[in-house]
Amino acid sequence: MRLVIDFQGSKNKSNNVLTASNPDWKYTIATGILVVAMVVPQLSDWVESQQFVKYLQTRVGSLPKTTGASISRIAFPTVANAPVTSGFGWRQHPITGERKFHTGIDFAASLGAPIYATDAGIVEFAGEKGGYGNTVIVKHTSVSTLYGHASKLYVTTGQRVARGQMIAAVGSTGMSTGPHLHFEVRVNDKPQNPRPYLQHTAANSYSPRMRAFLATIRWAETGTSGSLSYRKLVFNGTFNDFSTHPRIKQCAPINGKRVCSTAAGAYQMLDKSWYDLQPKLNLTNFSPASQDKMAVEYIRRNQAIADVEAGNLDAALQKLARVWASMPYNNYNQNAKTLEQWRTYYQQQLAYRG
């Protein structure tokens, strides 16, 4: 049985939140029986066939809005487009073979892939947690999120984290058949279906041509267009704290000269770029989504949006050459990619994203 439920219930007209002072007896009975079915799997098929569940499904979604709980859409917890391999609800456990209620959703991802905090909060738990393996739990008021089976943890209990901050790496610890992220949303410590509240990073709202262009910038600037690019420092090393620009100055010889820079992230933004764009774009952190927004803003400022959207790569690169040293037509003399290299990689990305 896999119930798709929308817990809306009776709503207080002033704040659209279900409250004890505004009860709905059908809602209360239906949800109560559903909770029993979650504990006793033998009842699940019978429960799903009953009229009160059909009533519940007309009244409810996937997250209960309990008194004091407020859940908005949350950022994606791992690499974009990671496939869901196991959903929220009843299933046959892949290891024990038992019929059990799966309290989260599983995302397939490669070993070591990043795990991101879906929203700002405080780390309530970071460590080994039985079948979950290495686990991080982040508290966001009455809502918390859980990230299980990690190979590495990058945060500690009590630490404050930002939305989009890398908090762990995908693994296969605990009761697991292979590398994946087990992700949960809990309201007042009760697991809820996270799916309706997930959204991919901001870059996924851009057109295929813009996404391909951004990916090509990331590759040209950092050597990779993947999630690791968002953590790259200018010359060597990476950073894990996305709460703000890392503001780390590194120096290295380039073409016989000692060059120092604070460039960081997928688009190698300087700290002064952060100081400029952060207030203007109302950025709350230096997360991948924020880095994408900064890059698009520079494309807009240099009047290259129309060229990118039209697929006019040569014109866009000419306008943006003074922004990114990896582009042809620039005067930085810092080992720029050739126009042919840009075209080849861009076309590959466009074919993948289009």
PDB file of N, CA and C in Angstrom, residues 156-217:
ATOM      1  N   THR A 156      28.760  18.814  13.129  1.00  0.00           N
ATOM      2  CA  THR A 156      28.707  18.228  14.463  1.00  0.00           C
ATOM      3  C   THR A 156      27.444  18.692  15.179  1.00  0.00           C
ATOM      4  N   THR A 157      27.054  17.949  16.181  1.00  0.00           N
ATOM      5  CA  THR A 157      25.856  18.280  16.949  1.00  0.00           C
ATOM      6  C   THR A 157      25.970  19.682  17.543  1.00  0.00           C
ATOM      7  N   GLY A 158      24.909  20.457  17.394  1.00  0.00           N
ATOM      8  CA  GLY A 158      24.882  21.819  17.909  1.00  0.00           C
ATOM      9  C   GLY A 158      25.307  22.874  16.912  1.00  0.00           C
ATOM     10  N   GLN A 159      25.851  22.452  15.778  1.00  0.00           N
ATOM     11  CA  GLN A 159      26.324  23.407  14.771  1.00  0.00           C
ATOM     12  C   GLN A 159      25.155  24.001  14.002  1.00  0.00           C
ATOM     13  N   ARG A 160      25.231  25.291  13.723  1.00  0.00           N
ATOM     14  CA  ARG A 160      24.214  25.948  12.906  1.00  0.00           C
ATOM     15  C   ARG A 160      24.591  25.786  11.432  1.00  0.00           C
ATOM     16  N   VAL A 161      23.626  25.417  10.593  1.00  0.00           N
ATOM     17  CA  VAL A 161      23.895  25.205   9.169  1.00  0.00           C
ATOM     18  C   VAL A 161      22.981  26.083   8.329  1.00  0.00           C
ATOM     19  N   ALA A 162      23.443  26.389   7.121  1.00  0.00           N
ATOM     20  CA  ALA A 162      22.686  27.226   6.191  1.00  0.00           C
ATOM     21  C   ALA A 162      21.977  26.357   5.166  1.00  0.00           C
ATOM     22  N   ARG A 163      20.952  26.900   4.574  1.00  0.00           N
ATOM     23  CA  ARG A 163      20.254  26.228   3.480  1.00  0.00           C
ATOM     24  C   ARG A 163      21.244  25.980   2.343  1.00  0.00           C
ATOM     25  N   GLY A 164      21.322  24.753   1.853  1.00  0.00           N
ATOM     26  CA  GLY A 164      22.228  24.418   0.768  1.00  0.00           C
ATOM     27  C   GLY A 164      23.635  24.089   1.200  1.00  0.00           C
ATOM     28  N   GLN A 165      23.932  24.131   2.503  1.00  0.00           N
ATOM     29  CA  GLN A 165      25.277  23.810   2.978  1.00  0.00           C
ATOM     30  C   GLN A 165      25.523  22.311   2.882  1.00  0.00           C
ATOM     31  N   MET A 166      26.720  21.921   2.460  1.00  0.00           N
ATOM     32  CA  MET A 166      27.068  20.503   2.392  1.00  0.00           C
ATOM     33  C   MET A 166      27.308  19.991   3.806  1.00  0.00           C
ATOM     34  N   ILE A 167      26.524  19.021   4.237  1.00  0.00           N
ATOM     35  CA  ILE A 167      26.612  18.536   5.608  1.00  0.00           C
ATOM     36  C   ILE A 167      27.148  17.108   5.699  1.00  0.00           C
ATOM     37  N   ALA A 168      27.148  16.394   4.585  1.00  0.00           N
ATOM     38  CA  ALA A 168      27.608  15.004   4.595  1.00  0.00           C
ATOM     39  C   ALA A 168      27.860  14.550   3.166  1.00  0.00           C
ATOM     40  N   ALA A 169      28.324  13.312   3.037  1.00  0.00           N
ATOM     41  CA  ALA A 169      28.550  12.716   1.716  1.00  0.00           C
ATOM     42  C   ALA A 169      27.793  11.399   1.633  1.00  0.00           C
ATOM     43  N   VAL A 170      27.254  11.117   0.467  1.00  0.00           N
ATOM     44  CA  VAL A 170      26.462   9.903   0.260  1.00  0.00           C
ATOM     45  C   VAL A 170      27.304   8.658   0.528  1.00  0.00           C
ATOM     46  N   GLY A 171      26.688   7.684   1.172  1.00  0.00           N
ATOM     47  CA  GLY A 171      27.386   6.439   1.459  1.00  0.00           C
ATOM     48  C   GLY A 171      26.436   5.260   1.502  1.00  0.00           C
ATOM     49  N   SER A 172      26.872   4.192   2.177  1.00  0.00           N
ATOM     50  CA  SER A 172      26.059   2.981   2.277  1.00  0.00           C
ATOM     51  C   SER A 172      26.217   2.367   3.661  1.00  0.00           C
ATOM     52  N   THR A 173      26.299   3.219   4.686  1.00  0.00           N
ATOM     53  CA  THR A 173      26.458   2.738   6.054  1.00  0.00           C
ATOM     54  C   THR A 173      25.110   2.306   6.624  1.00  0.00           C
ATOM     55  N   GLY A 174      25.152   1.510   7.690  1.00  0.00           N
ATOM     56  CA  GLY A 174      23.915   1.018   8.285  1.00  0.00           C
ATOM     57  C   GLY A 174      23.298  -0.084   7.438  1.00  0.00           C
ATOM     58  N   MET A 175      21.985  -0.232   7.517  1.00  0.00           N
ATOM     59  CA  MET A 175      21.269  -1.245   6.725  1.00  0.00           C
ATOM     60  C   MET A 175      21.020  -0.687   5.337  1.00  0.00           C
ATOM     61  N   SER A 176      21.922  -0.991   4.435  1.00  0.00           N
ATOM     62  CA  SER A 176      21.883  -0.401   3.099  1.00  0.00           C
ATOM     63  C   SER A 176      22.410  -1.402   2.087  1.00  0.00           C
ATOM     64  N   THR A 177      21.823  -1.384   0.902  1.00  0.00           N
ATOM     65  CA  THR A 177      22.261  -2.294  -0.160  1.00  0.00           C
ATOM     66  C   THR A 177      23.209  -1.632  -1.149  1.00  0.00           C
ATOM     67  N   GLY A 178      23.429  -0.331  -1.005  1.00  0.00           N
ATOM     68  CA  GLY A 178      24.304   0.387  -1.919  1.00  0.00           C
ATOM     69  C   GLY A 178      24.244   1.875  -1.642  1.00  0.00           C
ATOM     70  N   PRO A 179      25.139   2.657  -2.251  1.00  0.00           N
ATOM     71  CA  PRO A 179      25.182   4.096  -1.978  1.00  0.00           C
ATOM     72  C   PRO A 179      23.857   4.789  -2.302  1.00  0.00           C
ATOM     73  N   HIS A 180      23.319   5.498  -1.343  1.00  0.00           N
ATOM     74  CA  HIS A 180      22.116   6.291  -1.554  1.00  0.00           C
ATOM     75  C   HIS A 180      21.904   7.204  -0.355  1.00  0.00           C
ATOM     76  N   LEU A 181      21.027   8.163  -0.521  1.00  0.00           N
ATOM     77  CA  LEU A 181      20.622   9.037   0.584  1.00  0.00           C
ATOM     78  C   LEU A 181      19.212   8.663   1.025  1.00  0.00           C
ATOM     79  N   HIS A 182      19.057   8.336   2.292  1.00  0.00           N
ATOM     80  CA  HIS A 182      17.720   8.192   2.878  1.00  0.00           C
ATOM     81  C   HIS A 182      17.375   9.538   3.505  1.00  0.00           C
ATOM     82  N   PHE A 183      16.293  10.137   3.034  1.00  0.00           N
ATOM     83  CA  PHE A 183      15.921  11.493   3.454  1.00  0.00           C
ATOM     84  C   PHE A 183      14.537  11.494   4.088  1.00  0.00           C
ATOM     85  N   GLU A 184      14.427  12.133   5.250  1.00  0.00           N
ATOM     86  CA  GLU A 184      13.144  12.221   5.943  1.00  0.00           C
ATOM     87  C   GLU A 184      12.806  13.667   6.295  1.00  0.00           C
ATOM     88  N   VAL A 185      11.529  13.950   6.318  1.00  0.00           N
ATOM     89  CA  VAL A 185      11.002  15.183   6.907  1.00  0.00           C
ATOM     90  C   VAL A 185      10.132  14.767   8.079  1.00  0.00           C
ATOM     91  N   ARG A 186      10.367  15.388   9.233  1.00  0.00           N
ATOM     92  CA  ARG A 186       9.584  15.062  10.424  1.00  0.00           C
ATOM     93  C   ARG A 186       8.928  16.322  10.975  1.00  0.00           C
ATOM     94  N   VAL A 187       7.665  16.198  11.347  1.00  0.00           N
ATOM     95  CA  VAL A 187       6.949  17.281  12.010  1.00  0.00           C
ATOM     96  C   VAL A 187       6.657  16.824  13.429  1.00  0.00           C
ATOM     97  N   ASN A 188       7.200  17.556  14.391  1.00  0.00           N
ATOM     98  CA  ASN A 188       7.088  17.135  15.794  1.00  0.00           C
ATOM     99  C   ASN A 188       7.534  15.682  15.957  1.00  0.00           C
ATOM    100  N   ASP A 189       8.636  15.351  15.284  1.00  0.00           N
ATOM    101  CA  ASP A 189       9.289  14.039  15.348  1.00  0.00           C
ATOM    102  C   ASP A 189       8.509  12.911  14.672  1.00  0.00           C
ATOM    103  N   LYS A 190       7.461  13.227  13.914  1.00  0.00           N
ATOM    104  CA  LYS A 190       6.702  12.205  13.197  1.00  0.00           C
ATOM    105  C   LYS A 190       7.017  12.288  11.706  1.00  0.00           C
ATOM    106  N   PRO A 191       7.505  11.185  11.088  1.00  0.00           N
ATOM    107  CA  PRO A 191       7.891  11.230   9.667  1.00  0.00           C
ATOM    108  C   PRO A 191       6.710  11.546   8.756  1.00  0.00           C
ATOM    109  N   GLN A 192       6.967  12.388   7.763  1.00  0.00           N
ATOM    110  CA  GLN A 192       5.970  12.773   6.770  1.00  0.00           C
ATOM    111  C   GLN A 192       6.550  12.540   5.372  1.00  0.00           C
ATOM    112  N   ASN A 193       5.691  12.534   4.371  1.00  0.00           N
ATOM    113  CA  ASN A 193       6.152  12.358   2.994  1.00  0.00           C
ATOM    114  C   ASN A 193       6.841  13.637   2.519  1.00  0.00           C
ATOM    115  N   PRO A 194       8.138  13.597   2.216  1.00  0.00           N
ATOM    116  CA  PRO A 194       8.854  14.819   1.820  1.00  0.00           C
ATOM    117  C   PRO A 194       8.620  15.245   0.374  1.00  0.00           C
ATOM    118  N   ARG A 195       8.136  14.337  -0.468  1.00  0.00           N
ATOM    119  CA  ARG A 195       8.156  14.570  -1.911  1.00  0.00           C
ATOM    120  C   ARG A 195       7.514  15.894  -2.341  1.00  0.00           C
ATOM    121  N   PRO A 196       6.317  16.254  -1.854  1.00  0.00           N
ATOM    122  CA  PRO A 196       5.707  17.497  -2.342  1.00  0.00           C
ATOM    123  C   PRO A 196       6.462  18.753  -1.922  1.00  0.00           C
ATOM    124  N   TYR A 197       7.370  18.593  -0.970  1.00  0.00           N
ATOM    125  CA  TYR A 197       8.044  19.769  -0.435  1.00  0.00           C
ATOM    126  C   TYR A 197       9.469  19.913  -0.948  1.00  0.00           C
ATOM    127  N   LEU A 198       9.817  19.066  -1.890  1.00  0.00           N
ATOM    128  CA  LEU A 198      11.156  19.144  -2.459  1.00  0.00           C
ATOM    129  C   LEU A 198      11.147  19.988  -3.718  1.00  0.00           C
ATOM    130  N   GLN A 199      12.197  20.736  -3.891  1.00  0.00           N
ATOM    131  CA  GLN A 199      12.389  21.444  -5.144  1.00  0.00           C
ATOM    132  C   GLN A 199      13.860  21.350  -5.491  1.00  0.00           C
ATOM    133  N   HIS A 200      14.141  21.311  -6.784  1.00  0.00           N
ATOM    134  CA  HIS A 200      15.535  21.262  -7.210  1.00  0.00           C
ATOM    135  C   HIS A 200      16.164  22.641  -7.068  1.00  0.00           C
ATOM    136  N   THR A 201      17.443  22.698  -7.237  1.00  0.00           N
ATOM    137  CA  THR A 201      18.133  23.971  -7.115  1.00  0.00           C
ATOM    138  C   THR A 201      17.639  24.954  -8.152  1.00  0.00           C
ATOM    139  N   ALA A 202      17.912  26.227  -7.910  1.00  0.00           N
ATOM    140  CA  ALA A 202      17.369  27.277  -8.766  1.00  0.00           C
ATOM    141  C   ALA A 202      17.763  27.098 -10.226  1.00  0.00           C
ATOM    142  N   ALA A 203      18.942  26.515 -10.475  1.00  0.00           N
ATOM    143  CA  ALA A 203      19.404  26.373 -11.857  1.00  0.00           C
ATOM    144  C   ALA A 203      18.437  25.557 -12.699  1.00  0.00           C
ATOM    145  N   ASN A 204      17.681  24.656 -12.054  1.00  0.00           N
ATOM    146  CA  ASN A 204      16.764  23.820 -12.817  1.00  0.00           C
ATOM    147  C   ASN A 204      15.566  24.588 -13.343  1.00  0.00           C
ATOM    148  N   SER A 205      15.367  25.838 -12.885  1.00  0.00           N
ATOM    149  CA  SER A 205      14.271  26.645 -13.401  1.00  0.00           C
ATOM    150  C   SER A 205      14.705  27.428 -14.636  1.00  0.00           C
ATOM    151  N   TYR A 206      15.988  27.392 -14.966  1.00  0.00           N
ATOM    152  CA  TYR A 206      16.488  28.095 -16.136  1.00  0.00           C
ATOM    153  C   TYR A 206      16.232  27.267 -17.395  1.00  0.00           C
ATOM    154  N   SER A 207      16.328  27.927 -18.534  1.00  0.00           N
ATOM    155  CA  SER A 207      16.136  27.241 -19.810  1.00  0.00           C
ATOM    156  C   SER A 207      17.281  26.251 -20.043  1.00  0.00           C
ATOM    157  N   PRO A 208      17.091  25.255 -20.922  1.00  0.00           N
ATOM    158  CA  PRO A 208      18.174  24.316 -21.220  1.00  0.00           C
ATOM    159  C   PRO A 208      19.445  25.011 -21.703  1.00  0.00           C
ATOM    160  N   ARG A 209      19.303  26.056 -22.527  1.00  0.00           N
ATOM    161  CA  ARG A 209      20.494  26.760 -23.018  1.00  0.00           C
ATOM    162  C   ARG A 209      21.221  27.483 -21.889  1.00  0.00           C
ATOM    163  N   MET A 210      20.474  28.091 -20.977  1.00  0.00           N
ATOM    164  CA  MET A 210      21.126  28.765 -19.859  1.00  0.00           C
ATOM    165  C   MET A 210      21.797  27.748 -18.949  1.00  0.00           C
ATOM    166  N   ARG A 211      21.140  26.633 -18.683  1.00  0.00           N
ATOM    167  CA  ARG A 211      21.736  25.610 -17.829  1.00  0.00           C
ATOM    168  C   ARG A 211      22.992  25.022 -18.462  1.00  0.00           C
ATOM    169  N   ALA A 212      22.958  24.818 -19.779  1.00  0.00           N
ATOM    170  CA  ALA A 212      24.142  24.303 -20.474  1.00  0.00           C
ATOM    171  C   ALA A 212      25.276  25.317 -20.429  1.00  0.00           C
ATOM    172  N   PHE A 213      24.926  26.598 -20.572  1.00  0.00           N
ATOM    173  CA  PHE A 213      25.941  27.650 -20.538  1.00  0.00           C
ATOM    174  C   PHE A 213      26.559  27.749 -19.145  1.00  0.00           C
ATOM    175  N   LEU A 214      25.724  27.711 -18.106  1.00  0.00           N
ATOM    176  CA  LEU A 214      26.239  27.754 -16.740  1.00  0.00           C
ATOM    177  C   LEU A 214      27.131  26.551 -16.455  1.00  0.00           C
ATOM    178  N   ALA A 215      26.728  25.379 -16.923  1.00  0.00           N
ATOM    179  CA  ALA A 215      27.537  24.176 -16.718  1.00  0.00           C
ATOM    180  C   ALA A 215      28.890  24.303 -17.405  1.00  0.00           C
ATOM    181  N   THR A 216      28.910  24.934 -18.572  1.00  0.00           N
ATOM    182  CA  THR A 216      30.169  25.103 -19.303  1.00  0.00           C
ATOM    183  C   THR A 216      31.081  26.092 -18.590  1.00  0.00           C
ATOM    184  N   ILE A 217      30.506  27.136 -18.005  1.00  0.00           N
ATOM    185  CA  ILE A 217      31.326  28.054 -17.198  1.00  0.00           C
ATOM    186  C   ILE A 217      31.942  27.296 -16.025  1.00  0.00           C
TER     187      ILE A 217
END
